PDB file of C-alpha atoms in Angstrom:
ATOM      1  CA  MET A   1     -35.801  72.811 -71.662  1.00  0.00           C
ATOM      2  CA  LYS A   2     -32.530  71.201 -70.772  1.00  0.00           C
ATOM      3  CA  PRO A   3     -31.731  70.919 -67.063  1.00  0.00           C
ATOM      4  CA  ILE A   4     -29.345  73.367 -65.424  1.00  0.00           C
ATOM      5  CA  ILE A   5     -26.550  71.344 -63.824  1.00  0.00           C
ATOM      6  CA  ILE A   6     -24.771  72.892 -60.847  1.00  0.00           C
ATOM      7  CA  GLY A   7     -21.592  71.401 -59.389  1.00  0.00           C
ATOM      8  CA  ILE A   8     -20.971  71.943 -55.664  1.00  0.00           C
ATOM      9  CA  ALA A   9     -17.415  70.996 -54.667  1.00  0.00           C
ATOM     10  CA  GLY A  10     -15.192  71.482 -51.625  1.00  0.00           C
ATOM     11  CA  GLY A  11     -13.261  69.538 -49.030  1.00  0.00           C
ATOM     12  CA  THR A  12     -14.703  67.012 -46.623  1.00  0.00           C
ATOM     13  CA  GLY A  13     -16.844  68.720 -43.994  1.00  0.00           C
ATOM     14  CA  SER A  14     -16.705  72.080 -45.763  1.00  0.00           C
ATOM     15  CA  GLY A  15     -20.468  72.631 -45.845  1.00  0.00           C
ATOM     16  CA  LYS A  16     -21.259  71.276 -49.333  1.00  0.00           C
ATOM     17  CA  SER A  17     -24.286  69.350 -48.094  1.00  0.00           C
ATOM     18  CA  THR A  18     -25.600  72.363 -46.198  1.00  0.00           C
ATOM     19  CA  PHE A  19     -25.382  74.560 -49.304  1.00  0.00           C
ATOM     20  CA  THR A  20     -26.886  71.823 -51.467  1.00  0.00           C
ATOM     21  CA  ASN A  21     -29.782  71.278 -49.062  1.00  0.00           C
ATOM     22  CA  ARG A  22     -30.517  75.001 -48.897  1.00  0.00           C
ATOM     23  CA  LEU A  23     -30.790  75.165 -52.685  1.00  0.00           C
ATOM     24  CA  HIS A  24     -32.933  72.039 -52.705  1.00  0.00           C
ATOM     25  CA  ASP A  25     -35.252  73.549 -50.112  1.00  0.00           C
ATOM     26  CA  ALA A  26     -35.486  76.789 -52.096  1.00  0.00           C
ATOM     27  CA  PHE A  27     -36.519  75.134 -55.365  1.00  0.00           C
ATOM     28  CA  GLY A  28     -38.257  72.000 -54.107  1.00  0.00           C
ATOM     29  CA  GLU A  29     -39.659  69.763 -56.832  1.00  0.00           C
ATOM     30  CA  GLN A  30     -37.666  71.607 -59.487  1.00  0.00           C
ATOM     31  CA  VAL A  31     -34.445  70.056 -58.141  1.00  0.00           C
ATOM     32  CA  ALA A  32     -32.790  66.630 -58.314  1.00  0.00           C
ATOM     33  CA  VAL A  33     -29.610  65.875 -56.353  1.00  0.00           C
ATOM     34  CA  LEU A  34     -26.718  63.584 -57.295  1.00  0.00           C
ATOM     35  CA  TYR A  35     -23.825  62.710 -55.017  1.00  0.00           C
ATOM     36  CA  HIS A  36     -20.420  61.852 -56.466  1.00  0.00           C
ATOM     37  CA  ASP A  37     -19.902  59.536 -53.464  1.00  0.00           C
ATOM     38  CA  ASN A  38     -22.559  57.204 -54.853  1.00  0.00           C
ATOM     39  CA  TYR A  39     -20.235  56.587 -57.794  1.00  0.00           C
ATOM     40  CA  TYR A  40     -17.442  55.059 -55.734  1.00  0.00           C
ATOM     41  CA  ARG A  41     -16.268  51.963 -57.560  1.00  0.00           C
ATOM     42  CA  CYS A  42     -17.559  48.548 -56.556  1.00  0.00           C
ATOM     43  CA  ASN A  43     -14.940  46.564 -54.611  1.00  0.00           C
ATOM     44  CA  ASP A  44     -16.641  43.212 -54.136  1.00  0.00           C
ATOM     45  CA  ASP A  45     -13.420  41.404 -55.020  1.00  0.00           C
ATOM     46  CA  ILE A  46     -11.537  42.446 -51.869  1.00  0.00           C
ATOM     47  CA  SER A  47     -12.186  41.969 -48.143  1.00  0.00           C
ATOM     48  CA  PHE A  48     -13.694  44.512 -45.766  1.00  0.00           C
ATOM     49  CA  GLU A  49     -10.311  45.035 -44.079  1.00  0.00           C
ATOM     50  CA  GLU A  50      -8.715  45.741 -47.442  1.00  0.00           C
ATOM     51  CA  ARG A  51     -11.531  48.104 -48.409  1.00  0.00           C
ATOM     52  CA  LYS A  52     -10.967  50.089 -45.209  1.00  0.00           C
ATOM     53  CA  LYS A  53      -7.431  50.864 -46.374  1.00  0.00           C
ATOM     54  CA  LEU A  54      -8.328  52.114 -49.860  1.00  0.00           C
ATOM     55  CA  ASN A  55      -7.757  55.735 -50.823  1.00  0.00           C
ATOM     56  CA  TYR A  56     -11.285  57.077 -51.269  1.00  0.00           C
ATOM     57  CA  ASP A  57     -10.119  60.636 -51.908  1.00  0.00           C
ATOM     58  CA  HIS A  58      -8.181  59.914 -55.102  1.00  0.00           C
ATOM     59  CA  PRO A  59      -9.965  60.539 -58.436  1.00  0.00           C
ATOM     60  CA  ASP A  60      -9.477  56.891 -59.418  1.00  0.00           C
ATOM     61  CA  ALA A  61     -11.720  55.781 -56.526  1.00  0.00           C
ATOM     62  CA  PHE A  62     -14.760  57.030 -58.466  1.00  0.00           C
ATOM     63  CA  GLU A  63     -16.488  55.532 -61.485  1.00  0.00           C
ATOM     64  CA  THR A  64     -16.574  58.994 -63.000  1.00  0.00           C
ATOM     65  CA  GLU A  65     -17.113  57.644 -66.502  1.00  0.00           C
ATOM     66  CA  LEU A  66     -20.531  56.378 -65.367  1.00  0.00           C
ATOM     67  CA  LEU A  67     -21.328  59.715 -63.725  1.00  0.00           C
ATOM     68  CA  VAL A  68     -20.462  61.568 -66.941  1.00  0.00           C
ATOM     69  CA  LYS A  69     -22.757  59.247 -68.894  1.00  0.00           C
ATOM     70  CA  HIS A  70     -25.560  59.808 -66.382  1.00  0.00           C
ATOM     71  CA  LEU A  71     -25.165  63.590 -66.408  1.00  0.00           C
ATOM     72  CA  ALA A  72     -25.305  63.595 -70.197  1.00  0.00           C
ATOM     73  CA  ARG A  73     -28.522  61.543 -70.096  1.00  0.00           C
ATOM     74  CA  LEU A  74     -30.111  63.878 -67.551  1.00  0.00           C
ATOM     75  CA  LYS A  75     -29.078  66.809 -69.721  1.00  0.00           C
ATOM     76  CA  GLU A  76     -31.128  65.207 -72.500  1.00  0.00           C
ATOM     77  CA  ASN A  77     -34.097  64.818 -70.136  1.00  0.00           C
ATOM     78  CA  GLN A  78     -33.660  61.075 -69.672  1.00  0.00           C
ATOM     79  CA  ALA A  79     -33.991  59.348 -66.288  1.00  0.00           C
ATOM     80  CA  ILE A  80     -31.084  57.376 -64.797  1.00  0.00           C
ATOM     81  CA  GLU A  81     -30.578  54.553 -62.307  1.00  0.00           C
ATOM     82  CA  CYS A  82     -28.093  56.065 -59.864  1.00  0.00           C
ATOM     83  CA  PRO A  83     -25.881  53.678 -57.868  1.00  0.00           C
ATOM     84  CA  THR A  84     -25.869  53.861 -54.076  1.00  0.00           C
ATOM     85  CA  TYR A  85     -23.076  53.442 -51.546  1.00  0.00           C
ATOM     86  CA  ASP A  86     -22.878  51.807 -48.103  1.00  0.00           C
ATOM     87  CA  TYR A  87     -20.362  53.735 -45.992  1.00  0.00           C
ATOM     88  CA  SER A  88     -20.441  51.156 -43.196  1.00  0.00           C
ATOM     89  CA  LEU A  89     -19.232  48.478 -45.642  1.00  0.00           C
ATOM     90  CA  HIS A  90     -16.906  50.729 -47.655  1.00  0.00           C
ATOM     91  CA  ASN A  91     -18.551  49.411 -50.799  1.00  0.00           C
ATOM     92  CA  ARG A  92     -21.239  50.062 -53.369  1.00  0.00           C
ATOM     93  CA  ALA A  93     -24.671  48.908 -52.271  1.00  0.00           C
ATOM     94  CA  ARG A  94     -26.867  46.573 -54.303  1.00  0.00           C
ATOM     95  CA  GLY A  95     -29.760  48.921 -54.917  1.00  0.00           C
ATOM     96  CA  THR A  96     -30.068  51.903 -57.239  1.00  0.00           C
ATOM     97  CA  VAL A  97     -32.162  55.075 -57.070  1.00  0.00           C
ATOM     98  CA  ARG A  98     -34.093  56.337 -60.060  1.00  0.00           C
ATOM     99  CA  ILE A  99     -33.334  60.002 -60.723  1.00  0.00           C
ATOM    100  CA  GLU A 100     -35.761  61.818 -62.964  1.00  0.00           C
ATOM    101  CA  PRO A 101     -34.575  64.861 -64.925  1.00  0.00           C
ATOM    102  CA  LYS A 102     -35.571  68.114 -63.259  1.00  0.00           C
ATOM    103  CA  PRO A 103     -35.065  71.752 -64.281  1.00  0.00           C
ATOM    104  CA  VAL A 104     -32.159  71.955 -61.811  1.00  0.00           C
ATOM    105  CA  ILE A 105     -29.654  69.157 -61.139  1.00  0.00           C
ATOM    106  CA  LEU A 106     -27.335  69.592 -58.144  1.00  0.00           C
ATOM    107  CA  LEU A 107     -24.144  67.525 -58.212  1.00  0.00           C
ATOM    108  CA  GLU A 108     -22.255  67.413 -54.920  1.00  0.00           C
ATOM    109  CA  GLY A 109     -18.838  65.955 -54.169  1.00  0.00           C
ATOM    110  CA  ILE A 110     -15.251  66.746 -53.253  1.00  0.00           C
ATOM    111  CA  LEU A 111     -13.982  66.224 -56.794  1.00  0.00           C
ATOM    112  CA  VAL A 112     -16.827  67.347 -59.052  1.00  0.00           C
ATOM    113  CA  LEU A 113     -14.647  70.164 -60.420  1.00  0.00           C
ATOM    114  CA  PHE A 114     -11.582  67.974 -60.946  1.00  0.00           C
ATOM    115  CA  ASP A 115     -12.560  66.120 -64.110  1.00  0.00           C
ATOM    116  CA  GLU A 116     -12.834  68.182 -67.286  1.00  0.00           C
ATOM    117  CA  ARG A 117     -15.567  65.892 -68.611  1.00  0.00           C
ATOM    118  CA  ILE A 118     -17.762  66.798 -65.646  1.00  0.00           C
ATOM    119  CA  ARG A 119     -16.891  70.490 -65.767  1.00  0.00           C
ATOM    120  CA  ASP A 120     -17.959  70.629 -69.416  1.00  0.00           C
ATOM    121  CA  LEU A 121     -21.455  69.489 -68.386  1.00  0.00           C
ATOM    122  CA  LEU A 122     -21.847  72.021 -65.564  1.00  0.00           C
ATOM    123  CA  ASP A 123     -23.665  75.301 -66.049  1.00  0.00           C
ATOM    124  CA  ILE A 124     -22.554  76.702 -62.676  1.00  0.00           C
ATOM    125  CA  LYS A 125     -19.556  75.677 -60.567  1.00  0.00           C
ATOM    126  CA  ILE A 126     -19.413  76.338 -56.816  1.00  0.00           C
ATOM    127  CA  PHE A 127     -16.601  75.661 -54.339  1.00  0.00           C
ATOM    128  CA  VAL A 128     -17.449  75.617 -50.626  1.00  0.00           C
ATOM    129  CA  ASP A 129     -14.338  76.409 -48.590  1.00  0.00           C
ATOM    130  CA  ALA A 130     -13.701  76.019 -44.848  1.00  0.00           C
ATOM    131  CA  ASP A 131     -10.874  75.944 -42.328  1.00  0.00           C
ATOM    132  CA  ALA A 132      -9.147  72.546 -42.105  1.00  0.00           C
ATOM    133  CA  ASP A 133      -9.744  72.231 -38.334  1.00  0.00           C
ATOM    134  CA  GLU A 134     -13.454  72.825 -38.800  1.00  0.00           C
ATOM    135  CA  ARG A 135     -13.615  70.291 -41.596  1.00  0.00           C
ATOM    136  CA  ILE A 136     -12.029  67.427 -39.627  1.00  0.00           C
ATOM    137  CA  LEU A 137     -14.264  68.101 -36.606  1.00  0.00           C
ATOM    138  CA  ARG A 138     -17.357  68.040 -38.816  1.00  0.00           C
ATOM    139  CA  ARG A 139     -16.154  64.843 -40.472  1.00  0.00           C
ATOM    140  CA  ILE A 140     -15.673  63.123 -37.115  1.00  0.00           C
ATOM    141  CA  LEU A 141     -19.178  64.095 -35.982  1.00  0.00           C
ATOM    142  CA  ARG A 142     -20.753  63.059 -39.269  1.00  0.00           C
ATOM    143  CA  ASP A 143     -18.933  59.753 -39.703  1.00  0.00           C
ATOM    144  CA  THR A 144     -19.495  58.567 -36.129  1.00  0.00           C
ATOM    145  CA  LYS A 145     -23.172  59.532 -36.079  1.00  0.00           C
ATOM    146  CA  GLU A 146     -24.247  58.757 -39.639  1.00  0.00           C
ATOM    147  CA  ARG A 147     -21.775  56.281 -41.119  1.00  0.00           C
ATOM    148  CA  GLY A 148     -20.963  53.880 -38.306  1.00  0.00           C
ATOM    149  CA  ARG A 149     -17.264  54.759 -38.185  1.00  0.00           C
ATOM    150  CA  ASP A 150     -14.959  54.878 -35.147  1.00  0.00           C
ATOM    151  CA  VAL A 151     -12.840  57.920 -34.269  1.00  0.00           C
ATOM    152  CA  ASP A 152      -9.498  56.119 -34.602  1.00  0.00           C
ATOM    153  CA  GLY A 153     -10.361  55.021 -38.121  1.00  0.00           C
ATOM    154  CA  ILE A 154     -11.574  58.480 -39.110  1.00  0.00           C
ATOM    155  CA  VAL A 155      -8.417  60.196 -37.846  1.00  0.00           C
ATOM    156  CA  SER A 156      -6.146  57.618 -39.478  1.00  0.00           C
ATOM    157  CA  GLN A 157      -7.921  57.962 -42.809  1.00  0.00           C
ATOM    158  CA  TYR A 158      -7.846  61.757 -42.585  1.00  0.00           C
ATOM    159  CA  LEU A 159      -4.099  61.910 -41.961  1.00  0.00           C
ATOM    160  CA  THR A 160      -3.064  59.251 -44.488  1.00  0.00           C
ATOM    161  CA  THR A 161      -5.344  60.022 -47.436  1.00  0.00           C
ATOM    162  CA  VAL A 162      -7.983  62.725 -46.902  1.00  0.00           C
ATOM    163  CA  LYS A 163      -5.651  65.602 -46.036  1.00  0.00           C
ATOM    164  CA  PRO A 164      -2.927  64.914 -48.638  1.00  0.00           C
ATOM    165  CA  MET A 165      -5.503  64.220 -51.372  1.00  0.00           C
ATOM    166  CA  HIS A 166      -7.335  67.421 -50.480  1.00  0.00           C
ATOM    167  CA  ASN A 167      -4.155  69.422 -50.973  1.00  0.00           C
ATOM    168  CA  LEU A 168      -3.305  67.597 -54.182  1.00  0.00           C
ATOM    169  CA  TYR A 169      -6.651  67.228 -55.932  1.00  0.00           C
ATOM    170  CA  VAL A 170      -9.449  69.182 -54.204  1.00  0.00           C
ATOM    171  CA  GLU A 171      -7.992  72.550 -53.218  1.00  0.00           C
ATOM    172  CA  PRO A 172      -6.570  73.285 -56.701  1.00  0.00           C
ATOM    173  CA  THR A 173     -10.033  72.977 -58.288  1.00  0.00           C
ATOM    174  CA  LYS A 174     -11.073  76.286 -56.725  1.00  0.00           C
ATOM    175  CA  VAL A 175      -9.678  77.959 -59.846  1.00  0.00           C
ATOM    176  CA  PHE A 176     -12.543  76.447 -61.880  1.00  0.00           C
ATOM    177  CA  ALA A 177     -15.299  77.759 -59.591  1.00  0.00           C
ATOM    178  CA  ASP A 178     -17.667  80.528 -60.611  1.00  0.00           C
ATOM    179  CA  ILE A 179     -18.400  81.185 -56.931  1.00  0.00           C
ATOM    180  CA  ILE A 180     -16.295  80.405 -53.846  1.00  0.00           C
ATOM    181  CA  THR A 181     -18.096  80.615 -50.509  1.00  0.00           C
ATOM    182  CA  ASN A 182     -16.525  80.273 -47.076  1.00  0.00           C
ATOM    183  CA  SER A 183     -19.312  78.085 -45.684  1.00  0.00           C
ATOM    184  CA  GLY A 184     -22.590  76.460 -46.549  1.00  0.00           C
ATOM    185  CA  MET A 185     -24.368  79.101 -44.469  1.00  0.00           C
ATOM    186  CA  ASN A 186     -23.035  82.168 -46.284  1.00  0.00           C
ATOM    187  CA  ASP A 187     -26.250  84.062 -47.029  1.00  0.00           C
ATOM    188  CA  VAL A 188     -24.701  86.400 -49.584  1.00  0.00           C
ATOM    189  CA  ALA A 189     -23.385  83.507 -51.695  1.00  0.00           C
ATOM    190  CA  PHE A 190     -26.676  81.664 -51.311  1.00  0.00           C
ATOM    191  CA  ASP A 191     -28.756  84.678 -52.339  1.00  0.00           C
ATOM    192  CA  LEU A 192     -26.545  85.203 -55.394  1.00  0.00           C
ATOM    193  CA  MET A 193     -26.965  81.567 -56.416  1.00  0.00           C
ATOM    194  CA  GLU A 194     -30.697  81.532 -55.794  1.00  0.00           C
ATOM    195  CA  GLY A 195     -31.146  84.646 -57.927  1.00  0.00           C
ATOM    196  CA  LYS A 196     -28.935  83.268 -60.703  1.00  0.00           C
ATOM    197  CA  ILE A 197     -30.838  79.992 -60.821  1.00  0.00           C
ATOM    198  CA  ARG A 198     -34.196  81.770 -60.966  1.00  0.00           C
ATOM    199  CA  THR A 199     -32.916  83.893 -63.849  1.00  0.00           C
ATOM    200  CA  LEU A 200     -31.719  80.816 -65.737  1.00  0.00           C
ATOM    201  CA  LEU A 201     -35.035  79.050 -65.167  1.00  0.00           C
ATOM    202  CA  LYS A 202     -36.978  82.026 -66.525  1.00  0.00           C
ATOM    203  CA  GLU A 203     -34.720  82.181 -69.594  1.00  0.00           C
ATOM    204  CA  ALA A 204     -35.191  78.453 -70.156  1.00  0.00           C
ATOM    205  CA  GLU A 205     -38.978  78.806 -69.965  1.00  0.00           C
ATOM    206  CA  LYS A 206     -38.865  81.509 -72.650  1.00  0.00           C
ATOM    207  CA  ASN A 207     -36.594  79.361 -74.861  1.00  0.00           C
ATOM    208  CA  PRO A 208     -37.649  75.752 -74.136  1.00  0.00           C
ATOM    209  CA  ASP A 209     -35.813  74.348 -77.182  1.00  0.00           C
ATOM    210  CA  SER A 210     -32.443  75.918 -76.367  1.00  0.00           C
TER     211      SER A 210
END
């Protein structure tokens, strides 16, 4: 059977990771997770100070062509070597992570519904929405605790690139979503998705060559 690929999009701090983790917990070993953030382009040719000023919320910041290639390989039940990203250095890390094809592939990221090439590979498209004030507060907590960032830098980045890019590139992709949920903890949306995935898995088991 070919893997079911599910795209989980939404603004920064919207609850994408929460929703993704809940699905992962529900299906366990049947699930592999990819993060669009790991496909940020390598910027070894510029200094750390210059990297701090880059616009990481614009579609061009991602090596989406590599992600598309990797999704296509997973769809054909082939393993990939996924790049990794070091948020403290604002740059791609040296190591890779081997991702084996699983019945369900979850793809998370702010712009996973933006590119038509990605959308064409998705079986289900989800957009996790949240109030802008909640999103910036969650981002501050996450980036200071998990990514070694300082508050001044987070706020500056949010106002100069994150917010305008969200309005320009992220928010409009809601029109492509099959399901829009107002948080990662919405039980109704989660139950609908869990049931849909189980149905698709059963159908795939009955028709393994489809």
